[in-house]
């Protein structure tokens, strides 16, 4: 009964993959243990995927594809299953983000997920309340790291991030993790398609006091604005509303430190200056 409930509550794409895997396994005349042995997995791992107790990882899918000689049928699911690793309210945005001509973020609480190190991201997720299970933290951390494919995508996407100073001062995981996070920001800022700026608290009043936001320029050069809070999200697509927020973002950017000054600011936090 518990397995049935878990399967029914799983996302449709996960349920579909589980059904196809089971059909291909049965067609090949293999038990779960036998398929697991061919994949270098346990039979219980195969069972967990077939009953939707756990979503399949990319590695699991590749192993099943080879073991069952599936002709690309299983491997083609990777693109769609990746979305299920993100929170439901974020899945629509991550599709837009990965296909965008440009992504611009203003961050007030945390460093943007695109710029987080794995250790920093894990600390953020482990602080969630209600607490996440260990497996959930691992899966969400990896999903966040997967978003970095945007940096090297062809055609190149332009990424602009404004970090309010408190995002840099919040100590997540201790000095070593934060030092590595600062170093990563400096490293990413050197990319030709990435601009990182810091909005120092010394600025006082500024245009970003109403909260964080993300702007996405789509392939047809339409500007969309995404905001989220407490597991809820809003995607603003009306041109007049999006234009107001785009102008607000431009003002925030003009009030922030320039890119070179921002790198110096971050290096000072590292103790490099």
PDB file of C-alpha atoms in Angstrom:
ATOM      1  CA  UNK A   1       0.000   0.000   0.000  1.00  0.00           C
ATOM      2  CA  UNK A   2       2.827   2.392   0.911  1.00  0.00           C
ATOM      3  CA  UNK A   3       4.573   1.685  -2.410  1.00  0.00           C
ATOM      4  CA  UNK A   4       1.330   2.326  -4.306  1.00  0.00           C
ATOM      5  CA  UNK A   5       0.860   5.681  -2.569  1.00  0.00           C
ATOM      6  CA  UNK A   6       4.449   6.684  -3.362  1.00  0.00           C
ATOM      7  CA  UNK A   7       4.014   5.732  -7.028  1.00  0.00           C
ATOM      8  CA  UNK A   8       0.735   7.651  -7.313  1.00  0.00           C
ATOM      9  CA  UNK A   9       2.297  10.768  -5.772  1.00  0.00           C
ATOM     10  CA  UNK A  10       5.389  10.704  -7.991  1.00  0.00           C
ATOM     11  CA  UNK A  11       5.581  13.177 -10.910  1.00  0.00           C
ATOM     12  CA  UNK A  12       4.103  11.821 -14.176  1.00  0.00           C
ATOM     13  CA  UNK A  13       7.483  11.742 -15.919  1.00  0.00           C
ATOM     14  CA  UNK A  14       8.950   9.599 -13.114  1.00  0.00           C
ATOM     15  CA  UNK A  15       5.933   7.257 -13.262  1.00  0.00           C
ATOM     16  CA  UNK A  16       6.256   6.957 -17.035  1.00  0.00           C
ATOM     17  CA  UNK A  17       9.969   6.151 -16.865  1.00  0.00           C
ATOM     18  CA  UNK A  18       9.289   3.514 -14.203  1.00  0.00           C
ATOM     19  CA  UNK A  19       6.620   1.884 -16.402  1.00  0.00           C
ATOM     20  CA  UNK A  20       8.866   1.841 -19.492  1.00  0.00           C
ATOM     21  CA  UNK A  21      11.787   0.423 -17.503  1.00  0.00           C
ATOM     22  CA  UNK A  22       9.608  -2.361 -16.137  1.00  0.00           C
ATOM     23  CA  UNK A  23       8.199  -3.194 -19.590  1.00  0.00           C
ATOM     24  CA  UNK A  24      11.669  -3.336 -21.162  1.00  0.00           C
ATOM     25  CA  UNK A  25      12.995  -5.468 -18.306  1.00  0.00           C
ATOM     26  CA  UNK A  26      10.108  -7.926 -18.539  1.00  0.00           C
ATOM     27  CA  UNK A  27      10.422  -8.071 -22.339  1.00  0.00           C
ATOM     28  CA  UNK A  28      14.079  -9.011 -21.877  1.00  0.00           C
ATOM     29  CA  UNK A  29      13.002 -11.770 -19.458  1.00  0.00           C
ATOM     30  CA  UNK A  30      15.013 -10.329 -16.563  1.00  0.00           C
ATOM     31  CA  UNK A  31      14.209 -10.125 -12.884  1.00  0.00           C
ATOM     32  CA  UNK A  32      15.034  -6.953 -10.975  1.00  0.00           C
ATOM     33  CA  UNK A  33      18.073  -8.685  -9.453  1.00  0.00           C
ATOM     34  CA  UNK A  34      19.287  -9.852 -12.873  1.00  0.00           C
ATOM     35  CA  UNK A  35      18.932  -6.409 -14.417  1.00  0.00           C
ATOM     36  CA  UNK A  36      20.629  -4.864 -11.401  1.00  0.00           C
ATOM     37  CA  UNK A  37      23.588  -7.213 -11.817  1.00  0.00           C
ATOM     38  CA  UNK A  38      23.981  -6.210 -15.477  1.00  0.00           C
ATOM     39  CA  UNK A  39      23.902  -2.538 -14.433  1.00  0.00           C
ATOM     40  CA  UNK A  40      26.207  -2.940 -11.392  1.00  0.00           C
ATOM     41  CA  UNK A  41      23.273  -1.969  -9.180  1.00  0.00           C
ATOM     42  CA  UNK A  42      21.311  -4.007  -6.640  1.00  0.00           C
ATOM     43  CA  UNK A  43      17.919  -5.447  -7.420  1.00  0.00           C
ATOM     44  CA  UNK A  44      16.494  -3.245  -4.682  1.00  0.00           C
ATOM     45  CA  UNK A  45      17.821  -0.163  -6.509  1.00  0.00           C
ATOM     46  CA  UNK A  46      15.964  -1.268  -9.651  1.00  0.00           C
ATOM     47  CA  UNK A  47      12.857  -1.903  -7.551  1.00  0.00           C
ATOM     48  CA  UNK A  48      13.098   1.577  -5.992  1.00  0.00           C
ATOM     49  CA  UNK A  49      12.989   3.163  -9.453  1.00  0.00           C
ATOM     50  CA  UNK A  50      10.226   0.905 -10.757  1.00  0.00           C
ATOM     51  CA  UNK A  51       8.051   1.672  -7.725  1.00  0.00           C
ATOM     52  CA  UNK A  52       8.917   5.397  -7.852  1.00  0.00           C
ATOM     53  CA  UNK A  53      10.388   5.222  -4.365  1.00  0.00           C
ATOM     54  CA  UNK A  54      13.411   7.041  -5.824  1.00  0.00           C
ATOM     55  CA  UNK A  55      13.821   8.970  -9.091  1.00  0.00           C
ATOM     56  CA  UNK A  56      16.487   7.600 -11.442  1.00  0.00           C
ATOM     57  CA  UNK A  57      19.836   9.340 -11.611  1.00  0.00           C
ATOM     58  CA  UNK A  58      21.563  10.044 -14.926  1.00  0.00           C
ATOM     59  CA  UNK A  59      24.037   7.248 -14.122  1.00  0.00           C
ATOM     60  CA  UNK A  60      21.218   4.778 -13.447  1.00  0.00           C
ATOM     61  CA  UNK A  61      19.511   5.684 -16.722  1.00  0.00           C
ATOM     62  CA  UNK A  62      22.735   5.247 -18.708  1.00  0.00           C
ATOM     63  CA  UNK A  63      23.375   1.858 -17.089  1.00  0.00           C
ATOM     64  CA  UNK A  64      19.802   0.691 -17.805  1.00  0.00           C
ATOM     65  CA  UNK A  65      20.038   1.959 -21.391  1.00  0.00           C
ATOM     66  CA  UNK A  66      23.149  -0.151 -22.014  1.00  0.00           C
ATOM     67  CA  UNK A  67      21.955  -3.233 -20.135  1.00  0.00           C
ATOM     68  CA  UNK A  68      18.617  -3.335 -21.966  1.00  0.00           C
ATOM     69  CA  UNK A  69      19.974  -2.099 -25.327  1.00  0.00           C
ATOM     70  CA  UNK A  70      17.057   0.342 -25.316  1.00  0.00           C
ATOM     71  CA  UNK A  71      17.973   2.178 -28.520  1.00  0.00           C
ATOM     72  CA  UNK A  72      17.954   5.581 -26.825  1.00  0.00           C
ATOM     73  CA  UNK A  73      14.456   5.143 -25.375  1.00  0.00           C
ATOM     74  CA  UNK A  74      15.594   5.389 -21.761  1.00  0.00           C
ATOM     75  CA  UNK A  75      18.427   7.881 -22.279  1.00  0.00           C
ATOM     76  CA  UNK A  76      16.054  10.319 -24.001  1.00  0.00           C
ATOM     77  CA  UNK A  77      14.203  10.678 -20.685  1.00  0.00           C
ATOM     78  CA  UNK A  78      17.163  12.372 -18.958  1.00  0.00           C
ATOM     79  CA  UNK A  79      16.251  15.840 -20.242  1.00  0.00           C
ATOM     80  CA  UNK A  80      12.711  15.606 -18.888  1.00  0.00           C
ATOM     81  CA  UNK A  81      13.542  13.878 -15.622  1.00  0.00           C
ATOM     82  CA  UNK A  82      16.104  16.553 -14.777  1.00  0.00           C
ATOM     83  CA  UNK A  83      13.247  19.018 -14.250  1.00  0.00           C
ATOM     84  CA  UNK A  84      11.694  16.762 -11.607  1.00  0.00           C
ATOM     85  CA  UNK A  85      14.775  17.269  -9.438  1.00  0.00           C
ATOM     86  CA  UNK A  86      13.790  20.894  -8.900  1.00  0.00           C
ATOM     87  CA  UNK A  87      11.012  22.149  -6.614  1.00  0.00           C
ATOM     88  CA  UNK A  88       7.674  22.296  -8.439  1.00  0.00           C
ATOM     89  CA  UNK A  89       7.493  26.099  -8.245  1.00  0.00           C
ATOM     90  CA  UNK A  90      10.922  26.390  -9.916  1.00  0.00           C
ATOM     91  CA  UNK A  91      10.602  23.891 -12.767  1.00  0.00           C
ATOM     92  CA  UNK A  92       9.056  26.325 -15.241  1.00  0.00           C
ATOM     93  CA  UNK A  93      11.709  28.948 -14.596  1.00  0.00           C
ATOM     94  CA  UNK A  94      14.681  26.610 -14.906  1.00  0.00           C
ATOM     95  CA  UNK A  95      13.523  25.694 -18.429  1.00  0.00           C
ATOM     96  CA  UNK A  96      13.431  29.385 -19.341  1.00  0.00           C
ATOM     97  CA  UNK A  97      16.789  30.009 -17.688  1.00  0.00           C
ATOM     98  CA  UNK A  98      18.600  27.264 -19.566  1.00  0.00           C
ATOM     99  CA  UNK A  99      17.326  28.510 -22.947  1.00  0.00           C
ATOM    100  CA  UNK A 100      17.618  32.260 -22.270  1.00  0.00           C
ATOM    101  CA  UNK A 101      19.666  34.750 -24.258  1.00  0.00           C
ATOM    102  CA  UNK A 102      20.404  36.490 -20.969  1.00  0.00           C
ATOM    103  CA  UNK A 103      19.652  36.011 -17.274  1.00  0.00           C
ATOM    104  CA  UNK A 104      19.861  38.911 -14.811  1.00  0.00           C
ATOM    105  CA  UNK A 105      19.411  38.482 -11.065  1.00  0.00           C
ATOM    106  CA  UNK A 106      19.227  40.775  -8.066  1.00  0.00           C
ATOM    107  CA  UNK A 107      19.842  38.819  -4.844  1.00  0.00           C
ATOM    108  CA  UNK A 108      19.094  40.039  -1.319  1.00  0.00           C
ATOM    109  CA  UNK A 109      19.290  36.975   0.961  1.00  0.00           C
ATOM    110  CA  UNK A 110      21.484  34.369  -0.693  1.00  0.00           C
ATOM    111  CA  UNK A 111      24.043  34.199  -3.482  1.00  0.00           C
ATOM    112  CA  UNK A 112      22.309  33.255  -6.741  1.00  0.00           C
ATOM    113  CA  UNK A 113      22.039  29.495  -7.272  1.00  0.00           C
ATOM    114  CA  UNK A 114      23.990  29.761 -10.534  1.00  0.00           C
ATOM    115  CA  UNK A 115      26.958  31.120  -8.585  1.00  0.00           C
ATOM    116  CA  UNK A 116      26.868  28.803  -5.562  1.00  0.00           C
ATOM    117  CA  UNK A 117      29.557  26.242  -4.830  1.00  0.00           C
ATOM    118  CA  UNK A 118      28.366  22.733  -4.051  1.00  0.00           C
ATOM    119  CA  UNK A 119      29.219  23.103  -0.345  1.00  0.00           C
ATOM    120  CA  UNK A 120      27.433  26.465  -0.070  1.00  0.00           C
ATOM    121  CA  UNK A 121      24.353  25.094  -1.854  1.00  0.00           C
ATOM    122  CA  UNK A 122      24.245  22.106   0.482  1.00  0.00           C
ATOM    123  CA  UNK A 123      24.390  24.401   3.530  1.00  0.00           C
ATOM    124  CA  UNK A 124      21.477  26.446   2.136  1.00  0.00           C
ATOM    125  CA  UNK A 125      19.367  23.343   1.574  1.00  0.00           C
ATOM    126  CA  UNK A 126      20.231  21.810   4.939  1.00  0.00           C
ATOM    127  CA  UNK A 127      18.933  24.972   6.603  1.00  0.00           C
ATOM    128  CA  UNK A 128      15.478  24.481   5.046  1.00  0.00           C
ATOM    129  CA  UNK A 129      12.466  24.139   7.331  1.00  0.00           C
ATOM    130  CA  UNK A 130      10.680  21.808   7.534  1.00  0.00           C
ATOM    131  CA  UNK A 131      13.965  19.897   7.197  1.00  0.00           C
ATOM    132  CA  UNK A 132      14.689  18.015   3.982  1.00  0.00           C
ATOM    133  CA  UNK A 133      15.739  14.364   3.999  1.00  0.00           C
ATOM    134  CA  UNK A 134      19.405  13.631   3.313  1.00  0.00           C
ATOM    135  CA  UNK A 135      18.624  12.191  -0.135  1.00  0.00           C
ATOM    136  CA  UNK A 136      16.557  15.261  -1.010  1.00  0.00           C
ATOM    137  CA  UNK A 137      19.414  17.585  -0.064  1.00  0.00           C
ATOM    138  CA  UNK A 138      21.800  15.604  -2.253  1.00  0.00           C
ATOM    139  CA  UNK A 139      19.447  15.548  -5.239  1.00  0.00           C
ATOM    140  CA  UNK A 140      18.598  19.254  -4.979  1.00  0.00           C
ATOM    141  CA  UNK A 141      22.268  20.174  -4.586  1.00  0.00           C
ATOM    142  CA  UNK A 142      23.183  18.258  -7.741  1.00  0.00           C
ATOM    143  CA  UNK A 143      20.251  19.804  -9.606  1.00  0.00           C
ATOM    144  CA  UNK A 144      21.518  23.253  -8.651  1.00  0.00           C
ATOM    145  CA  UNK A 145      25.002  22.382  -9.903  1.00  0.00           C
ATOM    146  CA  UNK A 146      23.496  21.144 -13.190  1.00  0.00           C
ATOM    147  CA  UNK A 147      22.195  24.656 -13.891  1.00  0.00           C
ATOM    148  CA  UNK A 148      25.785  25.805 -14.404  1.00  0.00           C
ATOM    149  CA  UNK A 149      25.642  24.262 -17.881  1.00  0.00           C
ATOM    150  CA  UNK A 150      24.264  27.665 -18.851  1.00  0.00           C
ATOM    151  CA  UNK A 151      27.755  29.187 -18.551  1.00  0.00           C
ATOM    152  CA  UNK A 152      29.195  27.025 -21.332  1.00  0.00           C
ATOM    153  CA  UNK A 153      26.115  26.673 -23.500  1.00  0.00           C
ATOM    154  CA  UNK A 154      26.231  27.417 -27.206  1.00  0.00           C
ATOM    155  CA  UNK A 155      25.010  29.929 -28.197  1.00  0.00           C
ATOM    156  CA  UNK A 156      26.479  31.766 -25.236  1.00  0.00           C
ATOM    157  CA  UNK A 157      24.121  33.225 -22.650  1.00  0.00           C
ATOM    158  CA  UNK A 158      24.916  36.464 -20.820  1.00  0.00           C
ATOM    159  CA  UNK A 159      24.602  36.216 -17.035  1.00  0.00           C
ATOM    160  CA  UNK A 160      24.396  39.328 -14.859  1.00  0.00           C
ATOM    161  CA  UNK A 161      24.091  39.082 -11.068  1.00  0.00           C
ATOM    162  CA  UNK A 162      23.837  41.877  -8.503  1.00  0.00           C
ATOM    163  CA  UNK A 163      24.570  40.712  -4.962  1.00  0.00           C
ATOM    164  CA  UNK A 164      23.295  42.809  -2.097  1.00  0.00           C
ATOM    165  CA  UNK A 165      26.096  42.922   0.477  1.00  0.00           C
ATOM    166  CA  UNK A 166      24.206  40.844   3.102  1.00  0.00           C
ATOM    167  CA  UNK A 167      24.292  37.864   0.720  1.00  0.00           C
ATOM    168  CA  UNK A 168      28.074  37.921   1.017  1.00  0.00           C
ATOM    169  CA  UNK A 169      28.212  38.489   4.771  1.00  0.00           C
ATOM    170  CA  UNK A 170      25.869  35.637   5.767  1.00  0.00           C
ATOM    171  CA  UNK A 171      28.219  32.906   6.976  1.00  0.00           C
ATOM    172  CA  UNK A 172      26.935  29.559   5.726  1.00  0.00           C
ATOM    173  CA  UNK A 173      28.975  26.557   6.799  1.00  0.00           C
ATOM    174  CA  UNK A 174      31.852  28.503   8.302  1.00  0.00           C
ATOM    175  CA  UNK A 175      34.958  30.363   7.085  1.00  0.00           C
ATOM    176  CA  UNK A 176      36.349  27.640   4.792  1.00  0.00           C
ATOM    177  CA  UNK A 177      33.130  27.214   2.850  1.00  0.00           C
ATOM    178  CA  UNK A 178      32.670  30.964   2.541  1.00  0.00           C
ATOM    179  CA  UNK A 179      36.256  31.511   1.433  1.00  0.00           C
ATOM    180  CA  UNK A 180      35.789  28.891  -1.298  1.00  0.00           C
ATOM    181  CA  UNK A 181      32.518  30.584  -2.253  1.00  0.00           C
ATOM    182  CA  UNK A 182      34.192  33.988  -2.547  1.00  0.00           C
ATOM    183  CA  UNK A 183      36.987  32.451  -4.632  1.00  0.00           C
ATOM    184  CA  UNK A 184      34.420  30.880  -6.953  1.00  0.00           C
ATOM    185  CA  UNK A 185      32.679  34.230  -7.441  1.00  0.00           C
ATOM    186  CA  UNK A 186      35.992  35.815  -8.455  1.00  0.00           C
ATOM    187  CA  UNK A 187      36.669  32.907 -10.823  1.00  0.00           C
ATOM    188  CA  UNK A 188      33.250  33.099 -12.491  1.00  0.00           C
ATOM    189  CA  UNK A 189      33.440  36.900 -12.743  1.00  0.00           C
ATOM    190  CA  UNK A 190      36.428  36.449 -15.071  1.00  0.00           C
ATOM    191  CA  UNK A 191      34.248  34.735 -17.680  1.00  0.00           C
ATOM    192  CA  UNK A 192      33.497  36.944 -20.696  1.00  0.00           C
ATOM    193  CA  UNK A 193      29.743  36.278 -20.488  1.00  0.00           C
ATOM    194  CA  UNK A 194      29.339  36.857 -16.720  1.00  0.00           C
ATOM    195  CA  UNK A 195      29.040  40.151 -14.841  1.00  0.00           C
ATOM    196  CA  UNK A 196      28.949  40.178 -11.028  1.00  0.00           C
ATOM    197  CA  UNK A 197      28.280  43.368  -9.103  1.00  0.00           C
ATOM    198  CA  UNK A 198      27.984  44.087  -5.394  1.00  0.00           C
ATOM    199  CA  UNK A 199      25.488  46.545  -3.935  1.00  0.00           C
ATOM    200  CA  UNK A 200      27.140  47.707  -0.694  1.00  0.00           C
ATOM    201  CA  UNK A 201      25.090  48.531   2.392  1.00  0.00           C
ATOM    202  CA  UNK A 202      26.798  51.908   2.451  1.00  0.00           C
ATOM    203  CA  UNK A 203      24.558  52.902  -0.468  1.00  0.00           C
ATOM    204  CA  UNK A 204      21.658  53.310   1.971  1.00  0.00           C
ATOM    205  CA  UNK A 205      18.401  53.800   0.095  1.00  0.00           C
ATOM    206  CA  UNK A 206      18.329  52.231  -3.360  1.00  0.00           C
ATOM    207  CA  UNK A 207      15.938  50.956  -6.029  1.00  0.00           C
ATOM    208  CA  UNK A 208      16.149  47.321  -4.897  1.00  0.00           C
ATOM    209  CA  UNK A 209      14.597  47.709  -1.462  1.00  0.00           C
ATOM    210  CA  UNK A 210      11.343  46.137  -2.697  1.00  0.00           C
ATOM    211  CA  UNK A 211      12.965  42.742  -3.087  1.00  0.00           C
ATOM    212  CA  UNK A 212      14.873  40.286  -5.296  1.00  0.00           C
ATOM    213  CA  UNK A 213      14.033  39.366  -8.881  1.00  0.00           C
ATOM    214  CA  UNK A 214      15.287  37.518 -11.949  1.00  0.00           C
ATOM    215  CA  UNK A 215      14.958  38.801 -15.501  1.00  0.00           C
ATOM    216  CA  UNK A 216      15.077  36.444 -18.455  1.00  0.00           C
ATOM    217  CA  UNK A 217      15.480  37.453 -22.103  1.00  0.00           C
ATOM    218  CA  UNK A 218      13.948  34.667 -24.167  1.00  0.00           C
ATOM    219  CA  UNK A 219      15.014  33.486 -27.617  1.00  0.00           C
ATOM    220  CA  UNK A 220      12.417  35.789 -29.217  1.00  0.00           C
ATOM    221  CA  UNK A 221      13.846  38.741 -27.213  1.00  0.00           C
ATOM    222  CA  UNK A 222      10.916  38.929 -24.798  1.00  0.00           C
ATOM    223  CA  UNK A 223      11.675  39.978 -21.212  1.00  0.00           C
ATOM    224  CA  UNK A 224      10.087  37.935 -18.415  1.00  0.00           C
ATOM    225  CA  UNK A 225      10.492  38.555 -14.684  1.00  0.00           C
ATOM    226  CA  UNK A 226      10.514  35.815 -12.048  1.00  0.00           C
ATOM    227  CA  UNK A 227      10.082  36.249  -8.293  1.00  0.00           C
ATOM    228  CA  UNK A 228       9.690  33.664  -5.541  1.00  0.00           C
ATOM    229  CA  UNK A 229       9.105  33.492  -1.793  1.00  0.00           C
ATOM    230  CA  UNK A 230       8.318  30.660   0.629  1.00  0.00           C
ATOM    231  CA  UNK A 231       7.902  28.029  -2.068  1.00  0.00           C
ATOM    232  CA  UNK A 232       5.660  30.183  -4.259  1.00  0.00           C
ATOM    233  CA  UNK A 233       6.644  31.845  -7.508  1.00  0.00           C
ATOM    234  CA  UNK A 234       5.338  34.458  -9.917  1.00  0.00           C
ATOM    235  CA  UNK A 235       6.307  34.810 -13.573  1.00  0.00           C
ATOM    236  CA  UNK A 236       5.531  38.275 -14.906  1.00  0.00           C
ATOM    237  CA  UNK A 237       4.994  38.255 -18.659  1.00  0.00           C
ATOM    238  CA  UNK A 238       2.848  41.340 -19.311  1.00  0.00           C
ATOM    239  CA  UNK A 239       5.129  43.694 -21.290  1.00  0.00           C
ATOM    240  CA  UNK A 240       4.231  46.834 -19.323  1.00  0.00           C
ATOM    241  CA  UNK A 241       4.784  45.170 -15.931  1.00  0.00           C
ATOM    242  CA  UNK A 242       7.998  43.463 -17.021  1.00  0.00           C
ATOM    243  CA  UNK A 243       9.291  46.756 -18.466  1.00  0.00           C
ATOM    244  CA  UNK A 244       8.863  48.529 -15.117  1.00  0.00           C
ATOM    245  CA  UNK A 245      10.904  45.848 -13.342  1.00  0.00           C
ATOM    246  CA  UNK A 246      13.523  45.857 -16.096  1.00  0.00           C
ATOM    247  CA  UNK A 247      13.993  49.602 -15.578  1.00  0.00           C
ATOM    248  CA  UNK A 248      14.174  49.035 -11.830  1.00  0.00           C
ATOM    249  CA  UNK A 249      16.873  46.426 -12.358  1.00  0.00           C
ATOM    250  CA  UNK A 250      18.804  48.862 -14.541  1.00  0.00           C
ATOM    251  CA  UNK A 251      18.668  51.433 -11.741  1.00  0.00           C
ATOM    252  CA  UNK A 252      19.870  48.893  -9.167  1.00  0.00           C
ATOM    253  CA  UNK A 253      22.746  48.019 -11.474  1.00  0.00           C
ATOM    254  CA  UNK A 254      23.713  51.675 -11.793  1.00  0.00           C
ATOM    255  CA  UNK A 255      23.721  52.026  -7.987  1.00  0.00           C
ATOM    256  CA  UNK A 256      25.903  48.948  -7.441  1.00  0.00           C
ATOM    257  CA  UNK A 257      29.682  48.864  -7.599  1.00  0.00           C
ATOM    258  CA  UNK A 258      31.167  48.312 -11.036  1.00  0.00           C
ATOM    259  CA  UNK A 259      32.385  44.815 -11.987  1.00  0.00           C
ATOM    260  CA  UNK A 260      36.050  45.489 -11.181  1.00  0.00           C
ATOM    261  CA  UNK A 261      35.244  47.234  -7.887  1.00  0.00           C
ATOM    262  CA  UNK A 262      32.967  44.325  -7.012  1.00  0.00           C
ATOM    263  CA  UNK A 263      35.734  41.776  -7.503  1.00  0.00           C
ATOM    264  CA  UNK A 264      37.993  43.855  -5.252  1.00  0.00           C
ATOM    265  CA  UNK A 265      35.181  43.967  -2.663  1.00  0.00           C
ATOM    266  CA  UNK A 266      34.875  40.159  -2.714  1.00  0.00           C
ATOM    267  CA  UNK A 267      38.649  39.688  -2.560  1.00  0.00           C
ATOM    268  CA  UNK A 268      38.725  41.878   0.537  1.00  0.00           C
ATOM    269  CA  UNK A 269      36.203  39.570   2.176  1.00  0.00           C
ATOM    270  CA  UNK A 270      38.565  36.695   1.323  1.00  0.00           C
ATOM    271  CA  UNK A 271      41.445  38.537   2.951  1.00  0.00           C
ATOM    272  CA  UNK A 272      43.247  38.754  -0.384  1.00  0.00           C
ATOM    273  CA  UNK A 273      43.570  42.550  -0.272  1.00  0.00           C
TER     274      UNK A 273
END
